[in-house]
PDB file of C-alpha atoms in Angstrom:
ATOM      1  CA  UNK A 246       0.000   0.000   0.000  1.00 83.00           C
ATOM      2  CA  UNK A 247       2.805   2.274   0.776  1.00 88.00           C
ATOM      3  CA  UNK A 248       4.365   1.508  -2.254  1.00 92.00           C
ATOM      4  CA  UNK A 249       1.904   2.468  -4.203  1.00 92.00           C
ATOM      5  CA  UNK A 250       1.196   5.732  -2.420  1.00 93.00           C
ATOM      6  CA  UNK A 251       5.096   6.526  -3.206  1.00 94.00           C
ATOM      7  CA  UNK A 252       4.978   5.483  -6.834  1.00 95.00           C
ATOM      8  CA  UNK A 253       1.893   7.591  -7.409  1.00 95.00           C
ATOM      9  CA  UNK A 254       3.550  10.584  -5.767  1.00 96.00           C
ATOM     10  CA  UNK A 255       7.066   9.889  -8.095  1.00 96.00           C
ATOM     11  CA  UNK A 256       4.640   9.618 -11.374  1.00 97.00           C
ATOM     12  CA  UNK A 257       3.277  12.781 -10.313  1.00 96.00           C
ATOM     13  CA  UNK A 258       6.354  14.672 -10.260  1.00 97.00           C
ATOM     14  CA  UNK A 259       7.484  13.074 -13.523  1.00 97.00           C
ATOM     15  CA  UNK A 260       4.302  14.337 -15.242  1.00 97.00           C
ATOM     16  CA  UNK A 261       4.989  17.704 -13.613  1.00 97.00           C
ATOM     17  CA  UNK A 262       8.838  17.895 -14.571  1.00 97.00           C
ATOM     18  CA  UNK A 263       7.933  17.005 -18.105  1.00 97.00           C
ATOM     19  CA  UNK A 264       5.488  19.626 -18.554  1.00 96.00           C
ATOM     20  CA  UNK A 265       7.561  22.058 -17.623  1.00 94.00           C
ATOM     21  CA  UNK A 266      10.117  20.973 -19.481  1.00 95.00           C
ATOM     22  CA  UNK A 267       7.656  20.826 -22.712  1.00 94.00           C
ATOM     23  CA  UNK A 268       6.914  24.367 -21.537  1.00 89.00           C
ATOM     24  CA  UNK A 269       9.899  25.629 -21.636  1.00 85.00           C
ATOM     25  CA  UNK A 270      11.105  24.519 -24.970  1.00 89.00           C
ATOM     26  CA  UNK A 271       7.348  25.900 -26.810  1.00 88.00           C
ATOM     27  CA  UNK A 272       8.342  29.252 -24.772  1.00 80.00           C
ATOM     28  CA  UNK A 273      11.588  29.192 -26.237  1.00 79.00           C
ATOM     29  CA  UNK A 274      10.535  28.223 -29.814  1.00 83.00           C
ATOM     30  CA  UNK A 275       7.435  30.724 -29.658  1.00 80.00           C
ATOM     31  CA  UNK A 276       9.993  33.747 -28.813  1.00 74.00           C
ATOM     32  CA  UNK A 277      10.663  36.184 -31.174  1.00 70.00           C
ATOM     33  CA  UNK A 278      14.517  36.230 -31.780  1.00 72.00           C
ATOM     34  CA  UNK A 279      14.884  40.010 -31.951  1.00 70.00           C
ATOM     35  CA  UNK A 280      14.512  41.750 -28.633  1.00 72.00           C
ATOM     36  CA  UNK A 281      12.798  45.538 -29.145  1.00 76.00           C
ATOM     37  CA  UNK A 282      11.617  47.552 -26.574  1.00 78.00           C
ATOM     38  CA  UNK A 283       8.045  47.960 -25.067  1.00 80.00           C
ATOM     39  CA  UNK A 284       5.572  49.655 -22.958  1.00 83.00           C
ATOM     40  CA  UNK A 285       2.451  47.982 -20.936  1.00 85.00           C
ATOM     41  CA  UNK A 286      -0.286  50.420 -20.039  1.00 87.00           C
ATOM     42  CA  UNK A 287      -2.131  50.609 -17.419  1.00 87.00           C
ATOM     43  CA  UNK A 288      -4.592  53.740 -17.228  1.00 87.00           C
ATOM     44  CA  UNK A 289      -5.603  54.920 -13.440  1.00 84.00           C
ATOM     45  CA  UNK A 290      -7.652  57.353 -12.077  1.00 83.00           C
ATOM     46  CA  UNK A 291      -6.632  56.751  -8.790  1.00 79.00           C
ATOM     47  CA  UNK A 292      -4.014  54.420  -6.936  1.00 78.00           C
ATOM     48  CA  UNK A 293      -5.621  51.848  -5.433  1.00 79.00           C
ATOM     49  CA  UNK A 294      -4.645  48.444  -4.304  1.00 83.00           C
ATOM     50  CA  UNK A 295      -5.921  46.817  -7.442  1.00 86.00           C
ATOM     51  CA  UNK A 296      -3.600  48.773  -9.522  1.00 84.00           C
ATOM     52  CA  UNK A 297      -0.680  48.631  -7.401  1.00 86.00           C
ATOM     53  CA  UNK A 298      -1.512  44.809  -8.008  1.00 89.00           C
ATOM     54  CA  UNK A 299      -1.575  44.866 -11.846  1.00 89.00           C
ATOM     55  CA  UNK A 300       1.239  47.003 -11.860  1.00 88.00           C
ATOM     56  CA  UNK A 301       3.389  44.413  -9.782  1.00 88.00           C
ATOM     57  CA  UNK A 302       1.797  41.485 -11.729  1.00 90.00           C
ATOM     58  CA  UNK A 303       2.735  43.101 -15.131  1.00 89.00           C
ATOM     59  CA  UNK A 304       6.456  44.043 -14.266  1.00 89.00           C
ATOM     60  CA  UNK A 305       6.330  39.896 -12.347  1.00 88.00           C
ATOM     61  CA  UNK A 306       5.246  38.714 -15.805  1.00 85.00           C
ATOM     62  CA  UNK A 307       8.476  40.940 -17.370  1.00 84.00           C
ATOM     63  CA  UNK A 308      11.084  39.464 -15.258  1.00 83.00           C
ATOM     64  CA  UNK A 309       9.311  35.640 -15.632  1.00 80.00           C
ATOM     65  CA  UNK A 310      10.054  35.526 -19.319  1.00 77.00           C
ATOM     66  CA  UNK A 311      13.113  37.644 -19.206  1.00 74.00           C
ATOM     67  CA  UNK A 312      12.209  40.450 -20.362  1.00 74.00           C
ATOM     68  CA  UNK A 313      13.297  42.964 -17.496  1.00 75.00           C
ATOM     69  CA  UNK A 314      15.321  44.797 -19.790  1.00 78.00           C
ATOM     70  CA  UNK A 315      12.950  44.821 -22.651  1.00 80.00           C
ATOM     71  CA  UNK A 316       9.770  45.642 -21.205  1.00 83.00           C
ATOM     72  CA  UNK A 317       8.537  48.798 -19.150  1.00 87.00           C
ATOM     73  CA  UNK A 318       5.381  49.323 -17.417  1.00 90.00           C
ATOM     74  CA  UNK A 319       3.449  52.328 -17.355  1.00 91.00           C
ATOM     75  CA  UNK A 320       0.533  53.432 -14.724  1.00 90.00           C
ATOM     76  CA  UNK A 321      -0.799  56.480 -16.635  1.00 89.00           C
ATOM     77  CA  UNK A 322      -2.334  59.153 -14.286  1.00 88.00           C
ATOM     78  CA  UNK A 323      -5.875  60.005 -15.699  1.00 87.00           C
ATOM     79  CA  UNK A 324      -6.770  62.376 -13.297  1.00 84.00           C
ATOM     80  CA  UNK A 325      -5.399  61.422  -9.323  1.00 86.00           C
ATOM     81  CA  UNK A 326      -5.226  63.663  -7.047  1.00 86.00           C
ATOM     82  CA  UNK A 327      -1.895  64.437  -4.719  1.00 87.00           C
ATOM     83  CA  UNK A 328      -2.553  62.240  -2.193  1.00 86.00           C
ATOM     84  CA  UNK A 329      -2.923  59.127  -4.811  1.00 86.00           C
ATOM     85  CA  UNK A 330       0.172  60.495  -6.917  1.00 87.00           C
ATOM     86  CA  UNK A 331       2.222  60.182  -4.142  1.00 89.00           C
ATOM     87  CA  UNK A 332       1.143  56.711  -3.313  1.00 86.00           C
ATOM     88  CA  UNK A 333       1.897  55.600  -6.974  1.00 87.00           C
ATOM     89  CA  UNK A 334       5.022  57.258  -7.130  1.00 88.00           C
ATOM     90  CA  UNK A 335       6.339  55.427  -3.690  1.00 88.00           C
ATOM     91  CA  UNK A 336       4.916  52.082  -5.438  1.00 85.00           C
ATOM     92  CA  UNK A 337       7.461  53.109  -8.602  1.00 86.00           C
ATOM     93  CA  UNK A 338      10.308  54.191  -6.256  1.00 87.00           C
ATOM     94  CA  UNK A 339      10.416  51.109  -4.855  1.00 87.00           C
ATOM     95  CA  UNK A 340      10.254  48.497  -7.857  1.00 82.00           C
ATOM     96  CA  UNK A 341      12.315  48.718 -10.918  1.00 83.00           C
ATOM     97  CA  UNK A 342      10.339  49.048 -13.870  1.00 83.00           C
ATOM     98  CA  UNK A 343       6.820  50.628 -13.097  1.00 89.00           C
ATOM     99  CA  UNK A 344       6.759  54.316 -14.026  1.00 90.00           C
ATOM    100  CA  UNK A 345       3.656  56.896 -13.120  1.00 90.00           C
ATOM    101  CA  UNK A 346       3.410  59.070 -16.468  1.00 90.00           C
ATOM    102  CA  UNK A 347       0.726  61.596 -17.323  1.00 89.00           C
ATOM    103  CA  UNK A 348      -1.225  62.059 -20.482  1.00 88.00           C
ATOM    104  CA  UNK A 349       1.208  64.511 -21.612  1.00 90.00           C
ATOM    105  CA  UNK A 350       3.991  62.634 -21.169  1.00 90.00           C
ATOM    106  CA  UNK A 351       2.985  60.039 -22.605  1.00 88.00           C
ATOM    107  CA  UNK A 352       2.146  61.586 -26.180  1.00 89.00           C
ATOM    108  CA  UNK A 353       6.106  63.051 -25.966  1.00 90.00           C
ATOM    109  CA  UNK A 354       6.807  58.864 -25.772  1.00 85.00           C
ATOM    110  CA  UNK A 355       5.163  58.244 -28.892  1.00 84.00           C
ATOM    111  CA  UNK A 356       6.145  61.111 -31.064  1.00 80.00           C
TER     112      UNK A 356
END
């Protein structure tokens, strides 16, 4: 009975290391080869905790497939007031990556 507990468990984790290993090779293959850089958007009218979360999801996503360098994410102020500017700007002071831009600023990006 034991046994067969253990075996089931080791089957398991061969299952599991395969898939990730098939994983890795489709990410690989599915990769563009030519690295350019870009921007991920995320429009606010205020900070709140769900955007601090999709900020720190999208820049989590970034450094997962390696693109840290590559990749930038943007929280664009629609409209916050000081007290919620200040909040977003100590959420981009303290991860690499996330920057707080305003309308304006963002159209001197794109020109």
């Amino acid at each position: 009975m034991l046994e067969a507990f253990f075996a089931s468990i080791f089957v398991g984790l061969i299952l599991l290391g395969l898939l990730a290993l098939s994983y890795g090779i489709m990410f690989k293959l599915l990769m563009p080869k030519g690295k350019y850089d870009y921007y991920i958007i995320i429009p606010s009218e205020g900070c709140g905790e769900e955007i601090t979360q999709a900020a720190y999801s999208a820049r989590t996503k970034l450094n997962l497939i390696g693109d840290e360098n590559h990749g930038k994410v943007l929280v664009l102020d629609k409209g916050m007031n000081e007290a919620q500017r200040l909040s977003c700007l100590n959420v981009c002071r303290q991860t690499n990556g996330i920057y707080l831009v305003s309308v304006e600023e963002l159209e001197e990006l794109f020109k």
